[in-house]
mmCIF file of C-alpha atoms in Angstrom:
data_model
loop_
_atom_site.group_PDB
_atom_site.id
_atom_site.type_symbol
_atom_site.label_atom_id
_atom_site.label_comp_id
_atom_site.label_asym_id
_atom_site.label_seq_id
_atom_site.Cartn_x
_atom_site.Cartn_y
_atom_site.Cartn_z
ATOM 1 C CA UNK Z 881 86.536 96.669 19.978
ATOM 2 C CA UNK Z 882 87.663 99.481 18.181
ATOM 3 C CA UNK Z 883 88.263 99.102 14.173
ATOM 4 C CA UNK Z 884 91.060 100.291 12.233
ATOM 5 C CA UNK Z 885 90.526 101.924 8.826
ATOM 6 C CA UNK Z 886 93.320 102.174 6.276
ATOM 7 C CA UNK Z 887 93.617 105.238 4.841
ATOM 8 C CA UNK Z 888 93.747 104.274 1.428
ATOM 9 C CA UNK Z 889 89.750 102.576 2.021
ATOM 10 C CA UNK Z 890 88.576 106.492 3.202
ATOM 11 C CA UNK Z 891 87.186 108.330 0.480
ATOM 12 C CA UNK Z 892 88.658 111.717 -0.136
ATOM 13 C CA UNK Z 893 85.840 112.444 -1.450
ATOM 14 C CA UNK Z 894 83.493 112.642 1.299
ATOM 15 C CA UNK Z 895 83.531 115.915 3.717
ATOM 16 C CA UNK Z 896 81.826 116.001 6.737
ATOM 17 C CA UNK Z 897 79.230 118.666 7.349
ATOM 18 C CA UNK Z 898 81.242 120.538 10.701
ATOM 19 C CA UNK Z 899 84.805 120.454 11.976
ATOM 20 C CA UNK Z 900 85.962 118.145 14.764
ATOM 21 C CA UNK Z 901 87.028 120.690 17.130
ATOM 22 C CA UNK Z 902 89.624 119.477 20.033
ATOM 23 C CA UNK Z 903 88.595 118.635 23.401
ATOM 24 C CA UNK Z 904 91.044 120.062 26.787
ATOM 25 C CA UNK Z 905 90.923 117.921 29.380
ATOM 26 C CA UNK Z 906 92.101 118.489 32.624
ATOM 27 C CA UNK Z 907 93.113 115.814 35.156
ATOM 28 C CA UNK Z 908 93.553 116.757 38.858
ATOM 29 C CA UNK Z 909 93.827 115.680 42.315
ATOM 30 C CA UNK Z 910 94.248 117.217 45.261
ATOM 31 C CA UNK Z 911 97.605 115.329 45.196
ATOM 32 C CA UNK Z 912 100.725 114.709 43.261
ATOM 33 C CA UNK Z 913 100.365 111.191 41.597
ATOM 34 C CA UNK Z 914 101.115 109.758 38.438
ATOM 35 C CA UNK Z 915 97.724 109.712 36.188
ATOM 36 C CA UNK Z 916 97.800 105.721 35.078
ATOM 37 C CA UNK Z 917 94.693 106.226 32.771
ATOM 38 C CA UNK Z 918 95.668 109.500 30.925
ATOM 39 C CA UNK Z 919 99.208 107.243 29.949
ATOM 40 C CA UNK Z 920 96.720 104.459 28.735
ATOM 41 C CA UNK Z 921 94.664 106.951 26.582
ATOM 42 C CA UNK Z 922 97.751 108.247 25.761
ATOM 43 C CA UNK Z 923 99.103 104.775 24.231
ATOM 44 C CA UNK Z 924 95.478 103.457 22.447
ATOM 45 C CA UNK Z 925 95.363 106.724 20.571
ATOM 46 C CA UNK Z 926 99.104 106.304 19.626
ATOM 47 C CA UNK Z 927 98.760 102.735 18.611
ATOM 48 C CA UNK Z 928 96.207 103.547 16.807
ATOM 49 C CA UNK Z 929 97.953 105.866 14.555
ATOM 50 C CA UNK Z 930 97.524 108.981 15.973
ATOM 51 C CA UNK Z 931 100.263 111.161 16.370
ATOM 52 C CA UNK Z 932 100.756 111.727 20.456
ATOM 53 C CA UNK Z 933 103.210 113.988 22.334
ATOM 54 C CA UNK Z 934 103.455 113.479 26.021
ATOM 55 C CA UNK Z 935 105.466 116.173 27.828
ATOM 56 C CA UNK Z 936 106.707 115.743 31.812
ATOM 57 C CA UNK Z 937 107.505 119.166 33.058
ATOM 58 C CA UNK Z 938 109.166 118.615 36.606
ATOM 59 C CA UNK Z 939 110.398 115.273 35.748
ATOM 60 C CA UNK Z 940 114.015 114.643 34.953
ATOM 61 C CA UNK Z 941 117.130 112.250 35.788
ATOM 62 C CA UNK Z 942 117.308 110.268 32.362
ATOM 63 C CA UNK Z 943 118.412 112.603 29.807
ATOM 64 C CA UNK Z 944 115.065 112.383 28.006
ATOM 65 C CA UNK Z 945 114.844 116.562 26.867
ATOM 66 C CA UNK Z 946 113.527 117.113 23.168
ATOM 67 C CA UNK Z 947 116.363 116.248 21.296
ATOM 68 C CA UNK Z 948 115.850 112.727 22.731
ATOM 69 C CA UNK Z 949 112.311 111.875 23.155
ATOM 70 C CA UNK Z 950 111.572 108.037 23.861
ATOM 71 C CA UNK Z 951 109.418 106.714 21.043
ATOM 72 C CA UNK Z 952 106.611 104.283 23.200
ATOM 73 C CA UNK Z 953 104.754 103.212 20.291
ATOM 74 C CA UNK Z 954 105.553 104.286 17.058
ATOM 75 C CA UNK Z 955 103.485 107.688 17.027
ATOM 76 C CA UNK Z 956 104.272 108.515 20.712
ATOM 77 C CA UNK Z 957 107.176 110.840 21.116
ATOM 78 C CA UNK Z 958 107.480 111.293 25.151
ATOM 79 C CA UNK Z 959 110.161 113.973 26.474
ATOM 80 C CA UNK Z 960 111.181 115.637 29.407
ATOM 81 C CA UNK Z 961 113.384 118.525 31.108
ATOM 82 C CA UNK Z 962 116.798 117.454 30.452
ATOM 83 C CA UNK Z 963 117.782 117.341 33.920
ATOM 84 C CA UNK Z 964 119.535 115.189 36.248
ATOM 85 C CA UNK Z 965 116.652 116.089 38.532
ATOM 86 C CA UNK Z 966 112.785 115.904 39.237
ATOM 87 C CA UNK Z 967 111.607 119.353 39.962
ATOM 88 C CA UNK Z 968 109.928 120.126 42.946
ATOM 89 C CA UNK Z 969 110.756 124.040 44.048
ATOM 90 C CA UNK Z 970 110.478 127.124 42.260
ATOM 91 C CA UNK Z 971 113.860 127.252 43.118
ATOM 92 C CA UNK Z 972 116.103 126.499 39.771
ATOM 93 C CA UNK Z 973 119.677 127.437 38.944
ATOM 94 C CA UNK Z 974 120.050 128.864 35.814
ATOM 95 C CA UNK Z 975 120.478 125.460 33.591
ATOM 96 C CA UNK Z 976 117.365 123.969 35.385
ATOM 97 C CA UNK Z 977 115.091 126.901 34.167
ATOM 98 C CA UNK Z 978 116.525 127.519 30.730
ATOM 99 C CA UNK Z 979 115.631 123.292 30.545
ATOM 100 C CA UNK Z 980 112.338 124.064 31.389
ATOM 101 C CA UNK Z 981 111.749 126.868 29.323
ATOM 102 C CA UNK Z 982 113.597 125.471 25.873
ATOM 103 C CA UNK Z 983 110.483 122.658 26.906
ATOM 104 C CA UNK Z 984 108.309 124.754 27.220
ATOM 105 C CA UNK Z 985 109.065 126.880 24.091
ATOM 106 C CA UNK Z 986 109.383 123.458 22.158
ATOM 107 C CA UNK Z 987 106.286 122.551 23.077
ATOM 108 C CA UNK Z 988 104.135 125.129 21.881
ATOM 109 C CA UNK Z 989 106.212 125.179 18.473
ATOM 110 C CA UNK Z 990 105.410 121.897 17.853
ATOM 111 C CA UNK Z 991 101.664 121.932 18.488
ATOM 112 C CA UNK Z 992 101.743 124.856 16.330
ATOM 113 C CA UNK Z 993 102.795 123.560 13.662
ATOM 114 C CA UNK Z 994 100.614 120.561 13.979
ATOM 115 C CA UNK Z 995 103.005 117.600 14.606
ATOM 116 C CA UNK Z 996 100.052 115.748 17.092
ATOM 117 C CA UNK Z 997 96.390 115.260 17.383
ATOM 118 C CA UNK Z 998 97.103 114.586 21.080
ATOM 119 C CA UNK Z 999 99.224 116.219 23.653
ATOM 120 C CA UNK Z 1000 99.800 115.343 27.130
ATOM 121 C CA UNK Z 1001 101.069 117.927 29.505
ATOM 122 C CA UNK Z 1002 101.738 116.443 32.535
ATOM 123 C CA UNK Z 1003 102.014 118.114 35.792
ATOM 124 C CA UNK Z 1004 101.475 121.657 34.193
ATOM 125 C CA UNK Z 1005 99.750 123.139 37.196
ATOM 126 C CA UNK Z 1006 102.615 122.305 39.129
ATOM 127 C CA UNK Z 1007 104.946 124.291 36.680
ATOM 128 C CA UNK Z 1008 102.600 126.918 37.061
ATOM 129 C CA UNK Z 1009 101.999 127.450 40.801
ATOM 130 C CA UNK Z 1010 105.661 127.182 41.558
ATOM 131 C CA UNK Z 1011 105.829 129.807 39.231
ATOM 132 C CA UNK Z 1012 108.011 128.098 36.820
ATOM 133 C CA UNK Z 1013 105.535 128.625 33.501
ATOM 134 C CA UNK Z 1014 103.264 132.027 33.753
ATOM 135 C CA UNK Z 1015 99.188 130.978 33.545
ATOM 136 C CA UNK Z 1016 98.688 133.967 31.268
ATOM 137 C CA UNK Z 1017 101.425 131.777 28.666
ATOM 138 C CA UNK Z 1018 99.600 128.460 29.006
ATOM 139 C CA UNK Z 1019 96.053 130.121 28.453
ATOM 140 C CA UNK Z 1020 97.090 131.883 25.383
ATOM 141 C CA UNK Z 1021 98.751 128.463 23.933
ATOM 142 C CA UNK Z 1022 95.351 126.778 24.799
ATOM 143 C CA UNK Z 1023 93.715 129.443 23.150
ATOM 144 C CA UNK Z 1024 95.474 129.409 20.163
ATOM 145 C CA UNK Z 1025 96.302 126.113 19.481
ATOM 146 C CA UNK Z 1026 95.433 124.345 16.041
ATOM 147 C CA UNK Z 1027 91.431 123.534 16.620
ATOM 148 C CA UNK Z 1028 91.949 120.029 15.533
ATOM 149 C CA UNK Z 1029 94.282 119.344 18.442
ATOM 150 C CA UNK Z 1030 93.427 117.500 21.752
ATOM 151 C CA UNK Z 1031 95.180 118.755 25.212
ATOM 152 C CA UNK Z 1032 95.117 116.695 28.143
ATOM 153 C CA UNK Z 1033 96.529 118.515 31.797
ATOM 154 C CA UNK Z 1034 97.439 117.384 34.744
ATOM 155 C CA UNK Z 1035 98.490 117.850 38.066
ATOM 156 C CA UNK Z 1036 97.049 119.020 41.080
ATOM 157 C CA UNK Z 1037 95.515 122.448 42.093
ATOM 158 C CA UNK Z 1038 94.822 123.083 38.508
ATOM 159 C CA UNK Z 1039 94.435 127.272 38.019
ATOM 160 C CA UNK Z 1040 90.669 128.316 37.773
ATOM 161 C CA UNK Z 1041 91.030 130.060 34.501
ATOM 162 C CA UNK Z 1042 92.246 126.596 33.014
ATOM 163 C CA UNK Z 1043 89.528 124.819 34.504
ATOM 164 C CA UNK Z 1044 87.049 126.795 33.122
ATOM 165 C CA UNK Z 1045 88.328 126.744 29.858
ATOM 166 C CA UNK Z 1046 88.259 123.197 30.136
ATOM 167 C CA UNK Z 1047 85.353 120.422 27.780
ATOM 168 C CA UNK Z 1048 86.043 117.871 30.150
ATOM 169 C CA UNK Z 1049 87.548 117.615 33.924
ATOM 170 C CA UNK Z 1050 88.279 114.720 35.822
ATOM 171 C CA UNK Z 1051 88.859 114.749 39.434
ATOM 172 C CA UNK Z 1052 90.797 111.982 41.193
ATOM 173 C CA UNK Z 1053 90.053 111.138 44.736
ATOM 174 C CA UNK Z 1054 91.617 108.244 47.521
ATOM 175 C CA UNK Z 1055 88.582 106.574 47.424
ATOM 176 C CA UNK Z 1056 87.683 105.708 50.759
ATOM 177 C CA UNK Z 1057 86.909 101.884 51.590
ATOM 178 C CA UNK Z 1058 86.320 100.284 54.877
#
């Protein structure tokens, strides 16, 4: 069981001897599915009062782009492409890309300025090997992101220089039972 602290009970007064640095974590598979546990990590830190931003790339069709993000718990902001599609070729009209893109760009602004502890970006390696988001962009925004923040991507065929920038990497496999 995991105890809550109130702020107010913490003692400004005490500094710890190091900085927490944040962890990237990269989820992958060597197919396209939805990762169930990375949303559930994704919701305990949230509830938990930790400020959480989970961003879906290549999924659209509910007008969910950052102007509207759906609130899951009250510190989870979750947005989307404002599309009336799911991406799934690196070939976008002009309004798909610029939707991907203002993400994209909106993204990285607000992780720079340190609006979460967490963020979630889901299906990023699909973004990038369609071509959609360069590699070179992501692995300077990992690079230079706020130290205190954690990054959690996912998506299959994850780019080898993101992998081995990577704390912690997950693999998910069919598991194979008789």
């Amino acid at each position: 069981m995991v105890a809550q602290l109130e702020t107010s009970t913490l003692s400004s007064e005490h500094r710890f001897p190091h900085t927490v640095e944040g962890l990237l974590q990269v989820f992958t598979s060597s197919h396209r599915s939805f990762f169930t546990n990375v949303m559930a990590q994704a919701l305990v830190i949230a509830s938990q009062g930790t400020p959480v931003l989970v961003v879906q790339f290549l999924k659209g069709g509910i007008r969910q782009g950052q102007d509207r993000p759906v609130k899951l718990v009250q510190q989870l902001d979750w947005i989307r492409c404002d599309l009336p599609r799911c991406i799934d070729t690196p070939q976008l009209d002009e309004t798909e890309m610029r939707s991907l893109q203002q993400l994209w760009q909106y993204t990285q602004q607000v992780v720079f300025e340190g609006k979460y502890s967490l963020v979630v970006l889901d299906e990023l390696s699909l973004a990038i090997n369609l071509g959609l988001i360069p590699e070179d962009e992501v692995l300077a925004f990992l690079e230079k992101r706020p130290p205190h923040v954690d990054v959690i991507l996912t998506g299959p065929e994850m780019p080898k220089a993101i992998v081995d920038l990577a704390d912690q990497i997950t693999e998910i496999r069919p598991s194979h039972c008789p």
